[in-house]
Amino acid sequence: MLNADHDSDAGGGRSLTNRSDACESERNAPGRDAEAALLRRLLDFAASEPELLADLRQVREHGPPGAWLAAGYVRNLVWDRLHGRAERTPLDDADVVYFDPACPDEAAEKPWEQALAAARPGLRWSVKNQARMHPINGDEPFAGVADAMSRWPETATAVALRLSSDDQVEALAPHGLSDLFAMKLRPSPLQRDPSLFARRAAAKGWLERWPLVRLADGSGPIGVPQEERIHPKEEASMTSLGYINGRFVSLEELVLPIEERGHQFGDGVYEFFRVYEGHPFMLEEHLDRLYRSADLIRIDIAPDRDELRAIMDELVTRSGLASGDIYLQVTRGVAPRNHAFPSVPSSLTMTIKPWRELAPGVREQGVQVLLHPDERWLNCHIKSLNLLPNILAKQAAVEAGCFEAVLVRDGFVTEGSSSNAYLVRDGAIRTHPATNHILGGIARIAVRRIAEEQGIPFIEEAFGPEELLAADEAFLTSSGIELVPIAGVHGRGPIGSGSPGPVARAIHARYAELTRQR
């Protein structure tokens, strides 16, 4: 339970406010950390909403002592922000709750409503003394506001804010904040009437107002029979989705400021993850490379690894994609254009989309590649946003009718424009060493492990174009294409028999098996 103070009106809960010494939780250490992070996000949301702060001030000045602004006002604010909306969803009313067992008369609430309406017209103020609400659902008398809120129909609605006397925003959430920020509708475990939740969800239209909101069981809109609901992993429910700095949004709503440094300078790094059966393949290796690249260009990635994993898991869950591609990008943030590093937080965005499928026959027949000068910078081991030479090389390959451009620097093959390149000679695999001249691919790591497992020599040694042409077979790898055999080089002739060879077939067969393992 998150609670903003120890006063009696809160029902004896613990404090969790923007004061660091108050961050506690009943859960284990990871749970405490997660709830504390969500609390910080909620308080950040509140601090950036002048209208909310003004309304909290009105409640403090003109409402009952110790009162909270609660329920839909706070929930809607969070869900609007997570949907990337610039304007707030209109409120049915502004719920103010307090606890005064000495005066449980409903008539005593009206003067507070009138005072708030006079001070802040335009809102329909609803003031309720929680000390008189327990008979409605046959509960025992409540111990305080938190106790009363814990019995509200939905966990995500059981949240409240208030402004302390020293202008600190305080939060109260007896069921925690995870359901609110995950945009999951879940009935309160303490609600006595199990049908109330379903009736409210159907009547309120929350799933229609906020398309990213879902029931906690993953099902669709209230009232649709379970057997008619589309399974989250079926094709019909697949959807692309985005994430930007704490908000899950549709791709149409994923908009970046013009002064985003990734946009103006390419000042950032990225990762590409392929999702199989709901799980990103070789996730830890991808995260290792992401943090290594960010360290090399001195960008601090604000979420730690555990938080990134949680965000990606939620992105996959919300999208309903069992198989998909996640693109993750971290930049140096948003600041007025200046080459020097700004003192601003980094920016994190992600998207998930359905797989980009290979054209029919590509893996079975092999592909043609184009030899092209490697004109990239000397830090290719950093997965930088700066990809212009790669793009030009790829376009040259496309215009030549080829699948990929194989890059050549100082007489040696380095890699493809978006892949690693290998040849096979006398049963051994050769590929360029993992130096600053190539990006060490995650699929490359998988190939090396599979080769070692199968007793195939894996030699990290550069080779030239003539050696490539004289190879028994050759292939390309990346997370997006897995493994694709090279049948020939544009204008130079076939490699080996001109068909996929046994080593490439064996490596890919095992690679495909690994993607299905957990």
Short mmCIF file of C-alpha atoms in Angstrom, two decimals:
data_model
loop_
_atom_site.label_atom_id
_atom_site.label_comp_id
_atom_site.label_asym_id
_atom_site.label_seq_id
_atom_site.Cartn_x
_atom_site.Cartn_y
_atom_site.Cartn_z
CA MET A 1 0.00 0.00 0.00
CA LEU A 2 1.20 3.50 -0.81
CA ASN A 3 0.05 6.12 1.62
CA ALA A 4 0.91 9.74 2.08
CA ASP A 5 0.98 10.12 5.84
CA HIS A 6 0.56 8.50 9.24
CA ASP A 7 -2.41 10.63 10.29
CA SER A 8 -5.56 8.91 11.46
CA ASP A 9 -7.56 9.96 8.40
CA ALA A 10 -5.35 7.79 6.22
CA GLY A 11 -6.16 4.71 8.23
CA GLY A 12 -2.75 3.90 9.66
CA GLY A 13 -0.97 3.35 6.35
CA ARG A 14 2.67 4.17 5.71
CA SER A 15 4.10 7.24 4.05
CA LEU A 16 5.21 7.30 0.43
CA THR A 17 5.64 10.86 -0.76
CA ASN A 18 8.23 12.87 -2.65
CA ARG A 19 10.37 12.97 0.48
CA SER A 20 13.03 10.30 0.12
CA ASP A 21 12.90 9.19 3.75
CA ALA A 22 9.25 8.23 3.31
CA CYS A 23 9.65 5.61 0.58
CA GLU A 24 8.53 2.31 2.04
CA SER A 25 6.45 -0.65 0.90
CA GLU A 26 5.00 -3.87 2.20
CA ARG A 27 6.47 -5.78 -0.73
CA ASN A 28 9.91 -7.33 -1.29
CA ALA A 29 12.88 -5.19 -2.37
CA PRO A 30 12.15 -5.31 -6.13
CA GLY A 31 8.53 -4.51 -5.38
CA ARG A 32 9.54 -1.56 -3.21
CA ASP A 33 11.82 -0.24 -5.92
CA ALA A 34 9.14 -0.63 -8.59
CA GLU A 35 6.47 1.13 -6.52
CA ALA A 36 8.90 3.88 -5.56
CA ALA A 37 9.68 4.42 -9.25
CA LEU A 38 5.97 4.62 -10.05
CA LEU A 39 5.45 7.08 -7.23
CA ARG A 40 8.19 9.29 -8.65
CA ARG A 41 6.49 9.17 -12.04
CA LEU A 42 3.13 10.10 -10.53
CA LEU A 43 4.65 13.02 -8.63
CA ASP A 44 6.50 14.12 -11.79
CA PHE A 45 3.21 14.04 -13.68
CA ALA A 46 1.58 16.12 -10.96
CA ALA A 47 4.42 18.64 -10.83
CA SER A 48 4.14 19.23 -14.59
CA GLU A 49 0.37 19.90 -14.49
CA PRO A 50 -0.32 23.51 -13.41
CA GLU A 51 -4.08 22.95 -13.50
CA LEU A 52 -3.82 19.96 -11.18
CA LEU A 53 -1.58 21.84 -8.76
CA ALA A 54 -4.06 24.72 -8.74
CA ASP A 55 -6.94 22.33 -8.01
CA LEU A 56 -4.97 20.66 -5.22
CA ARG A 57 -4.39 24.08 -3.74
CA GLN A 58 -8.12 24.81 -3.90
CA VAL A 59 -8.88 21.55 -2.10
CA ARG A 60 -6.37 22.42 0.60
CA GLU A 61 -7.69 25.97 1.04
CA HIS A 62 -11.44 25.46 0.55
CA GLY A 63 -12.05 21.75 1.21
CA PRO A 64 -12.27 19.73 4.41
CA PRO A 65 -9.10 19.51 6.52
CA GLY A 66 -6.75 16.83 5.23
CA ALA A 67 -8.91 16.15 2.16
CA TRP A 68 -7.68 14.35 -0.96
CA LEU A 69 -8.42 14.88 -4.66
CA ALA A 70 -9.07 11.33 -5.76
CA ALA A 71 -10.39 8.68 -8.13
CA GLY A 72 -11.10 9.64 -11.74
CA TYR A 73 -9.35 13.00 -11.54
CA VAL A 74 -6.00 11.35 -10.84
CA ARG A 75 -6.59 8.16 -12.83
CA ASN A 76 -7.64 10.08 -15.94
CA LEU A 77 -4.61 12.34 -15.70
CA VAL A 78 -2.26 9.34 -15.71
CA TRP A 79 -4.04 7.51 -18.51
CA ASP A 80 -4.18 10.65 -20.65
CA ARG A 81 -0.44 11.13 -20.21
CA LEU A 82 0.29 7.48 -21.01
CA HIS A 83 -1.78 7.85 -24.18
CA GLY A 84 0.26 10.91 -25.16
CA ARG A 85 -2.71 13.26 -25.12
CA ALA A 86 -2.07 16.98 -24.98
CA GLU A 87 -5.57 17.71 -23.64
CA ARG A 88 -7.24 16.17 -20.61
CA THR A 89 -10.25 13.89 -21.00
CA PRO A 90 -13.32 15.78 -19.69
CA LEU A 91 -14.17 14.92 -16.10
CA ASP A 92 -17.59 13.76 -14.93
CA ASP A 93 -16.77 15.20 -11.52
CA ALA A 94 -13.86 15.99 -9.22
CA ASP A 95 -13.97 13.62 -6.24
CA VAL A 96 -12.77 15.00 -2.91
CA VAL A 97 -12.59 12.55 0.00
CA TYR A 98 -11.90 13.03 3.69
CA PHE A 99 -12.50 11.23 6.99
CA ASP A 100 -14.43 12.77 9.90
CA PRO A 101 -16.21 10.18 12.09
CA ALA A 102 -17.36 12.95 14.44
CA CYS A 103 -19.64 14.44 11.77
CA PRO A 104 -20.95 11.73 9.41
CA ASP A 105 -23.92 13.81 8.25
CA GLU A 106 -24.15 14.03 4.44
CA ALA A 107 -25.49 17.57 4.73
CA ALA A 108 -22.15 18.67 6.18
CA GLU A 109 -20.49 17.95 2.82
CA LYS A 110 -22.54 20.48 0.84
CA PRO A 111 -20.87 23.65 2.15
CA TRP A 112 -17.50 22.24 1.11
CA GLU A 113 -18.80 21.55 -2.40
CA GLN A 114 -20.21 25.07 -2.62
CA ALA A 115 -16.96 26.63 -1.42
CA LEU A 116 -14.93 24.68 -3.97
CA ALA A 117 -17.36 25.52 -6.77
CA ALA A 118 -17.08 29.21 -5.93
CA ALA A 119 -13.28 29.10 -5.81
CA ARG A 120 -12.90 26.90 -8.88
CA PRO A 121 -15.91 27.10 -11.18
CA GLY A 122 -16.08 24.79 -14.16
CA LEU A 123 -15.66 21.57 -12.20
CA ARG A 124 -18.45 19.51 -10.70
CA TRP A 125 -17.13 19.03 -7.19
CA SER A 126 -18.20 15.94 -5.22
CA VAL A 127 -17.13 15.90 -1.57
CA LYS A 128 -17.61 12.67 0.41
CA ASN A 129 -16.85 11.92 4.04
CA GLN A 130 -15.58 8.34 3.92
CA ALA A 131 -16.59 7.85 7.56
CA ARG A 132 -20.21 7.50 6.43
CA MET A 133 -19.74 5.34 3.31
CA HIS A 134 -19.27 1.85 4.77
CA PRO A 135 -22.98 0.86 4.98
CA ILE A 136 -23.41 1.23 1.19
CA ASN A 137 -21.74 -2.12 0.49
CA GLY A 138 -22.22 -3.67 3.91
CA ASP A 139 -18.69 -3.02 5.16
CA GLU A 140 -17.54 -2.57 8.71
CA PRO A 141 -16.79 1.05 9.70
CA PHE A 142 -13.68 2.29 7.93
CA ALA A 143 -10.52 3.18 9.82
CA GLY A 144 -9.64 6.06 7.53
CA VAL A 145 -9.50 7.28 3.94
CA ALA A 146 -7.04 4.58 2.85
CA ASP A 147 -9.21 1.85 4.34
CA ALA A 148 -12.24 3.21 2.50
CA MET A 149 -10.36 3.55 -0.80
CA SER A 150 -9.12 -0.02 -0.57
CA ARG A 151 -12.75 -1.10 -1.02
CA TRP A 152 -13.45 1.05 -4.06
CA PRO A 153 -14.44 -1.11 -7.06
CA GLU A 154 -11.19 -0.85 -9.11
CA THR A 155 -7.60 -0.83 -7.94
CA ALA A 156 -6.54 1.72 -10.58
CA THR A 157 -9.18 4.19 -9.34
CA ALA A 158 -8.06 3.91 -5.71
CA VAL A 159 -5.53 6.73 -5.92
CA ALA A 160 -5.52 10.22 -4.46
CA LEU A 161 -3.33 13.32 -4.25
CA ARG A 162 -3.20 16.30 -1.95
CA LEU A 163 -0.97 19.30 -1.30
CA SER A 164 0.69 19.55 2.10
CA SER A 165 1.03 22.79 4.03
CA ASP A 166 4.56 23.19 2.63
CA ASP A 167 3.36 22.62 -0.96
CA GLN A 168 4.56 19.03 -1.26
CA VAL A 169 2.40 16.73 -3.38
CA GLU A 170 1.41 13.62 -1.42
CA ALA A 171 -0.03 10.41 -2.84
CA LEU A 172 -2.34 7.77 -1.42
CA ALA A 173 -2.81 4.42 -3.18
CA PRO A 174 -3.84 1.51 -0.94
CA HIS A 175 -3.39 -1.04 -3.74
CA GLY A 176 -0.19 0.49 -5.09
CA LEU A 177 0.30 2.16 -8.48
CA SER A 178 1.22 -0.76 -10.73
CA ASP A 179 -2.28 -1.30 -12.15
CA LEU A 180 -2.74 2.43 -12.72
CA PHE A 181 0.47 2.77 -14.74
CA ALA A 182 0.03 -0.58 -16.49
CA MET A 183 -3.43 0.68 -17.49
CA LYS A 184 -5.04 -2.49 -16.18
CA LEU A 185 -8.58 -2.61 -14.84
CA ARG A 186 -8.74 -4.97 -11.91
CA PRO A 187 -11.50 -5.37 -9.29
CA SER A 188 -10.51 -4.55 -5.74
CA PRO A 189 -9.87 -7.76 -3.76
CA LEU A 190 -11.81 -6.19 -0.87
CA GLN A 191 -14.93 -5.25 -2.83
CA ARG A 192 -17.90 -7.26 -1.53
CA ASP A 193 -20.05 -7.02 -4.68
CA PRO A 194 -18.21 -8.87 -7.49
CA SER A 195 -20.65 -7.64 -10.14
CA LEU A 196 -20.06 -3.96 -9.36
CA PHE A 197 -16.72 -3.86 -11.18
CA ALA A 198 -18.15 -5.28 -14.41
CA ARG A 199 -21.16 -2.95 -14.31
CA ARG A 200 -18.97 0.10 -13.79
CA ALA A 201 -16.47 -0.86 -16.48
CA ALA A 202 -19.27 -1.34 -19.00
CA ALA A 203 -21.08 1.87 -18.06
CA LYS A 204 -18.01 4.12 -17.85
CA GLY A 205 -16.63 3.21 -21.29
CA TRP A 206 -13.01 3.24 -20.10
CA LEU A 207 -11.80 0.78 -22.75
CA GLU A 208 -13.28 2.98 -25.46
CA ARG A 209 -11.98 6.26 -24.01
CA TRP A 210 -8.45 4.89 -23.53
CA PRO A 211 -7.68 2.24 -26.18
CA LEU A 212 -4.51 1.05 -24.42
CA VAL A 213 -6.40 0.19 -21.24
CA ARG A 214 -7.21 -3.48 -20.83
CA LEU A 215 -8.81 -5.70 -18.26
CA ALA A 216 -6.32 -7.34 -15.93
CA ASP A 217 -7.09 -10.76 -17.44
CA GLY A 218 -6.06 -9.43 -20.86
CA SER A 219 -9.56 -9.63 -22.30
CA GLY A 220 -11.36 -7.10 -24.42
CA PRO A 221 -14.31 -4.82 -23.81
CA ILE A 222 -16.83 -5.67 -21.11
CA GLY A 223 -19.82 -7.53 -22.45
CA VAL A 224 -18.00 -9.49 -25.17
CA PRO A 225 -18.34 -13.22 -24.44
CA GLN A 226 -15.01 -14.83 -23.59
CA GLU A 227 -15.24 -17.26 -26.50
CA GLU A 228 -15.65 -14.36 -28.94
CA ARG A 229 -12.69 -12.35 -27.68
CA ILE A 230 -9.60 -12.39 -29.84
CA HIS A 231 -6.66 -14.06 -28.12
CA PRO A 232 -3.90 -11.49 -27.53
CA LYS A 233 -1.46 -13.53 -29.59
CA GLU A 234 -3.71 -14.09 -32.58
CA GLU A 235 -2.99 -12.13 -35.73
CA ALA A 236 -6.23 -10.15 -35.66
CA SER A 237 -5.28 -8.46 -32.38
CA MET A 238 -1.70 -7.66 -33.31
CA THR A 239 -0.92 -3.97 -33.13
CA SER A 240 2.10 -1.73 -33.41
CA LEU A 241 2.78 0.31 -30.31
CA GLY A 242 5.21 2.91 -29.03
CA TYR A 243 6.82 4.03 -25.79
CA ILE A 244 8.32 7.42 -25.02
CA ASN A 245 9.85 8.46 -21.70
CA GLY A 246 7.37 6.72 -19.43
CA ARG A 247 4.31 6.70 -21.71
CA PHE A 248 2.89 3.92 -23.86
CA VAL A 249 1.36 5.47 -26.98
CA SER A 250 0.13 4.55 -30.43
CA LEU A 251 2.67 5.07 -33.20
CA GLU A 252 0.60 7.99 -34.46
CA GLU A 253 1.00 9.68 -31.08
CA LEU A 254 4.74 9.00 -30.78
CA VAL A 255 5.93 12.51 -31.63
CA LEU A 256 9.34 13.96 -30.73
CA PRO A 257 10.25 17.66 -30.28
CA ILE A 258 12.19 19.30 -33.11
CA GLU A 259 15.13 19.89 -30.76
CA GLU A 260 15.46 16.21 -29.90
CA ARG A 261 19.21 15.57 -30.33
CA GLY A 262 18.66 12.23 -31.99
CA HIS A 263 16.75 14.09 -34.68
CA GLN A 264 19.13 17.03 -35.08
CA PHE A 265 22.51 15.33 -34.55
CA GLY A 266 21.95 11.57 -34.61
CA ASP A 267 23.25 11.86 -31.05
CA GLY A 268 22.25 8.51 -29.64
CA VAL A 269 22.37 4.73 -29.82
CA TYR A 270 19.82 2.05 -30.60
CA GLU A 271 19.03 -1.64 -30.38
CA PHE A 272 16.87 -4.01 -32.38
CA PHE A 273 15.29 -7.01 -30.66
CA ARG A 274 13.37 -9.82 -32.31
CA VAL A 275 10.53 -11.22 -30.20
CA TYR A 276 9.70 -14.92 -30.40
CA GLU A 277 6.64 -16.28 -28.59
CA GLY A 278 6.47 -13.14 -26.48
CA HIS A 279 10.15 -13.06 -25.49
CA PRO A 280 13.02 -10.97 -26.95
CA PHE A 281 15.73 -13.35 -28.17
CA MET A 282 19.13 -13.00 -26.44
CA LEU A 283 17.81 -10.07 -24.43
CA GLU A 284 20.76 -9.83 -22.03
CA GLU A 285 23.31 -9.74 -24.86
CA HIS A 286 21.35 -6.94 -26.52
CA LEU A 287 21.21 -4.98 -23.27
CA ASP A 288 24.95 -5.49 -22.76
CA ARG A 289 25.62 -3.93 -26.15
CA LEU A 290 23.13 -1.12 -25.58
CA TYR A 291 24.70 -0.02 -22.30
CA ARG A 292 28.21 -0.45 -23.72
CA SER A 293 27.39 1.75 -26.73
CA ALA A 294 25.78 4.37 -24.49
CA ASP A 295 28.82 4.40 -22.19
CA LEU A 296 31.16 4.90 -25.15
CA ILE A 297 29.35 8.08 -26.20
CA ARG A 298 28.73 9.15 -22.58
CA ILE A 299 24.94 8.92 -22.50
CA ASP A 300 23.35 7.88 -19.24
CA ILE A 301 20.38 5.55 -19.75
CA ALA A 302 18.02 6.52 -16.95
CA PRO A 303 16.10 3.21 -16.59
CA ASP A 304 18.25 0.43 -15.21
CA ARG A 305 18.26 -3.04 -16.79
CA ASP A 306 15.42 -4.31 -14.63
CA GLU A 307 13.27 -1.32 -15.56
CA LEU A 308 14.09 -1.72 -19.26
CA ARG A 309 13.13 -5.39 -19.12
CA ALA A 310 9.86 -4.46 -17.44
CA ILE A 311 9.09 -1.77 -20.02
CA MET A 312 9.79 -4.14 -22.90
CA ASP A 313 7.69 -6.88 -21.33
CA GLU A 314 4.81 -4.44 -20.93
CA LEU A 315 5.25 -3.23 -24.52
CA VAL A 316 4.98 -6.80 -25.79
CA THR A 317 1.97 -7.51 -23.57
CA ARG A 318 0.09 -4.37 -24.57
CA SER A 319 0.74 -4.94 -28.28
CA GLY A 320 -0.58 -8.49 -28.25
CA LEU A 321 2.27 -9.47 -30.57
CA ALA A 322 3.65 -12.92 -29.88
CA SER A 323 6.20 -12.33 -32.66
CA GLY A 324 7.47 -8.87 -33.38
CA ASP A 325 10.38 -6.47 -33.76
CA ILE A 326 11.29 -4.00 -31.01
CA TYR A 327 13.30 -0.91 -31.93
CA LEU A 328 14.80 0.90 -28.92
CA GLN A 329 16.51 4.28 -29.13
CA VAL A 330 18.30 6.35 -26.50
CA THR A 331 19.40 9.92 -27.23
CA ARG A 332 21.08 12.69 -25.31
CA GLY A 333 17.71 14.35 -24.82
CA VAL A 334 15.92 17.54 -25.83
CA ALA A 335 17.83 20.82 -25.73
CA PRO A 336 18.47 23.93 -27.87
CA ARG A 337 20.77 23.06 -30.75
CA ASN A 338 24.39 23.16 -29.63
CA HIS A 339 27.15 20.65 -30.33
CA ALA A 340 28.28 20.54 -26.68
CA PHE A 341 26.57 18.10 -24.31
CA PRO A 342 23.47 19.63 -22.68
CA SER A 343 22.58 19.14 -19.02
CA VAL A 344 19.27 17.40 -19.69
CA PRO A 345 17.95 13.87 -19.13
CA SER A 346 18.41 11.31 -21.88
CA SER A 347 15.38 10.32 -23.96
CA LEU A 348 14.13 6.73 -24.36
CA THR A 349 11.76 5.59 -27.09
CA MET A 350 10.67 2.16 -28.28
CA THR A 351 8.38 0.71 -30.90
CA ILE A 352 7.09 -2.78 -31.48
CA LYS A 353 5.77 -3.91 -34.84
CA PRO A 354 4.99 -7.22 -36.55
CA TRP A 355 7.96 -9.01 -38.06
CA ARG A 356 9.41 -7.84 -41.33
CA GLU A 357 9.19 -11.11 -43.20
CA LEU A 358 11.82 -12.17 -45.74
CA ALA A 359 10.67 -12.52 -49.31
CA PRO A 360 9.66 -16.07 -50.29
CA GLY A 361 12.61 -18.27 -51.25
CA VAL A 362 15.32 -16.01 -49.85
CA ARG A 363 16.64 -18.48 -47.30
CA GLU A 364 16.06 -21.51 -49.51
CA GLN A 365 17.76 -20.10 -52.62
CA GLY A 366 20.30 -17.68 -51.18
CA VAL A 367 20.85 -14.06 -52.19
CA GLN A 368 23.09 -11.90 -54.33
CA VAL A 369 25.31 -9.30 -52.66
CA LEU A 370 27.10 -6.21 -53.95
CA LEU A 371 30.69 -5.40 -52.99
CA HIS A 372 30.81 -1.76 -51.87
CA PRO A 373 33.48 0.49 -50.31
CA ASP A 374 33.22 0.75 -46.53
CA GLU A 375 32.95 4.52 -46.06
CA ARG A 376 31.83 4.50 -42.43
CA TRP A 377 33.58 6.09 -39.45
CA LEU A 378 36.12 4.30 -37.26
CA ASN A 379 33.81 3.47 -34.36
CA CYS A 380 31.54 0.92 -36.03
CA HIS A 381 31.47 -1.09 -32.79
CA ILE A 382 29.14 1.59 -31.39
CA LYS A 383 25.53 1.02 -32.45
CA SER A 384 25.10 4.68 -33.31
CA LEU A 385 22.10 6.39 -34.88
CA ASN A 386 24.45 7.73 -37.57
CA LEU A 387 23.81 5.32 -40.46
CA LEU A 388 24.15 7.45 -43.60
CA PRO A 389 27.02 5.42 -45.18
CA ASN A 390 25.10 2.21 -44.42
CA ILE A 391 21.99 3.64 -46.06
CA LEU A 392 23.89 4.68 -49.20
CA ALA A 393 25.51 1.26 -49.46
CA LYS A 394 22.18 -0.52 -48.97
CA GLN A 395 20.54 1.64 -51.62
CA ALA A 396 23.34 0.86 -54.06
CA ALA A 397 22.70 -2.84 -53.45
CA VAL A 398 18.95 -2.44 -53.97
CA GLU A 399 19.50 -0.56 -57.23
CA ALA A 400 21.78 -3.37 -58.39
CA GLY A 401 19.07 -5.92 -57.62
CA CYS A 402 20.93 -7.31 -54.61
CA PHE A 403 19.86 -8.22 -51.10
CA GLU A 404 22.79 -6.65 -49.26
CA ALA A 405 25.94 -4.58 -49.70
CA VAL A 406 29.07 -6.32 -48.42
CA LEU A 407 31.50 -3.63 -47.33
CA VAL A 408 35.22 -3.64 -48.15
CA ARG A 409 37.83 -1.57 -46.28
CA ASP A 410 41.53 -1.61 -47.14
CA GLY A 411 41.10 -4.76 -49.21
CA PHE A 412 39.21 -6.74 -46.57
CA VAL A 413 35.53 -7.56 -46.15
CA THR A 414 34.26 -6.02 -42.92
CA GLU A 415 30.53 -6.77 -42.80
CA GLY A 416 27.23 -6.02 -44.53
CA SER A 417 25.50 -2.66 -44.42
CA SER A 418 23.09 -4.12 -41.83
CA SER A 419 24.51 -7.58 -41.17
CA ASN A 420 27.64 -9.55 -40.35
CA ALA A 421 29.29 -11.50 -43.18
CA TYR A 422 30.93 -14.95 -43.11
CA LEU A 423 32.54 -17.41 -45.49
CA VAL A 424 32.94 -21.16 -45.09
CA ARG A 425 36.06 -22.91 -46.40
CA ASP A 426 37.03 -26.52 -45.71
CA GLY A 427 34.31 -26.80 -43.07
CA ALA A 428 35.47 -23.76 -41.07
CA ILE A 429 33.63 -20.45 -40.61
CA ARG A 430 35.61 -17.22 -41.05
CA THR A 431 34.45 -13.71 -40.22
CA HIS A 432 36.04 -10.34 -39.51
CA PRO A 433 37.33 -9.95 -35.94
CA ALA A 434 35.16 -7.95 -33.55
CA THR A 435 37.17 -4.73 -33.80
CA ASN A 436 36.10 -1.11 -34.16
CA HIS A 437 35.60 -1.81 -37.89
CA ILE A 438 32.44 -3.87 -37.36
CA LEU A 439 29.39 -3.98 -35.13
CA GLY A 440 29.54 -7.15 -33.09
CA GLY A 441 26.15 -8.61 -33.95
CA ILE A 442 24.06 -10.51 -31.42
CA ALA A 443 23.23 -13.10 -34.08
CA ARG A 444 27.01 -13.34 -34.59
CA ILE A 445 27.34 -14.38 -30.93
CA ALA A 446 24.69 -17.04 -31.51
CA VAL A 447 26.52 -18.34 -34.61
CA ARG A 448 29.79 -18.61 -32.69
CA ARG A 449 28.10 -20.52 -29.85
CA ILE A 450 26.35 -22.88 -32.27
CA ALA A 451 29.60 -23.50 -34.16
CA GLU A 452 31.40 -24.35 -30.93
CA GLU A 453 28.51 -26.62 -29.90
CA GLN A 454 28.61 -28.46 -33.23
CA GLY A 455 32.40 -28.68 -33.46
CA ILE A 456 32.66 -26.29 -36.42
CA PRO A 457 35.81 -24.13 -36.33
CA PHE A 458 34.94 -20.43 -35.90
CA ILE A 459 37.84 -18.27 -37.02
CA GLU A 460 37.87 -14.51 -36.44
CA GLU A 461 40.14 -13.46 -39.28
CA ALA A 462 39.59 -10.90 -42.03
CA PHE A 463 39.29 -12.08 -45.63
CA GLY A 464 39.30 -10.31 -48.96
CA PRO A 465 36.77 -10.29 -51.81
CA GLU A 466 38.72 -12.93 -53.75
CA GLU A 467 38.63 -15.28 -50.79
CA LEU A 468 34.89 -14.70 -50.52
CA LEU A 469 34.46 -15.67 -54.18
CA ALA A 470 36.59 -18.78 -53.67
CA ALA A 471 34.67 -19.93 -50.57
CA ASP A 472 32.65 -23.13 -50.41
CA GLU A 473 29.70 -21.15 -49.06
CA ALA A 474 28.94 -17.81 -47.39
CA PHE A 475 26.15 -16.26 -45.37
CA LEU A 476 24.90 -13.15 -43.59
CA THR A 477 23.38 -12.80 -40.12
CA SER A 478 21.49 -10.21 -38.11
CA SER A 479 18.70 -10.27 -35.55
CA GLY A 480 16.22 -9.26 -38.23
CA ILE A 481 17.18 -11.79 -40.92
CA GLU A 482 18.58 -14.52 -38.64
CA LEU A 483 20.79 -16.29 -41.23
CA VAL A 484 20.61 -15.85 -45.00
CA PRO A 485 22.95 -17.75 -47.37
CA ILE A 486 24.88 -15.83 -50.04
CA ALA A 487 24.46 -17.45 -53.45
CA GLY A 488 26.69 -15.08 -55.40
CA VAL A 489 28.38 -11.70 -55.77
CA HIS A 490 26.92 -9.20 -58.21
CA GLY A 491 28.98 -9.08 -61.42
CA ARG A 492 31.53 -11.58 -60.11
CA GLY A 493 29.76 -14.94 -60.10
CA PRO A 494 28.43 -17.59 -57.72
CA ILE A 495 29.89 -18.66 -54.40
CA GLY A 496 30.46 -22.41 -54.20
CA SER A 497 27.61 -24.21 -55.92
CA GLY A 498 25.50 -21.06 -55.97
CA SER A 499 23.09 -22.64 -53.49
CA PRO A 500 22.89 -22.65 -49.68
CA GLY A 501 25.57 -24.93 -48.23
CA PRO A 502 25.38 -27.53 -45.45
CA VAL A 503 27.10 -25.39 -42.80
CA ALA A 504 24.71 -22.47 -43.27
CA ARG A 505 21.71 -24.81 -43.21
CA ALA A 506 22.92 -26.54 -40.03
CA ILE A 507 23.69 -23.28 -38.24
CA HIS A 508 20.31 -21.80 -39.09
CA ALA A 509 18.41 -24.94 -38.09
CA ARG A 510 19.98 -24.76 -34.65
CA TYR A 511 19.45 -20.98 -34.48
CA ALA A 512 15.73 -21.52 -35.11
CA GLU A 513 15.63 -24.08 -32.29
CA LEU A 514 17.26 -21.63 -29.88
CA THR A 515 14.64 -18.97 -30.59
CA ARG A 516 12.00 -21.35 -29.24
CA GLN A 517 13.86 -22.06 -26.00
CA ARG A 518 13.46 -20.08 -22.78
#
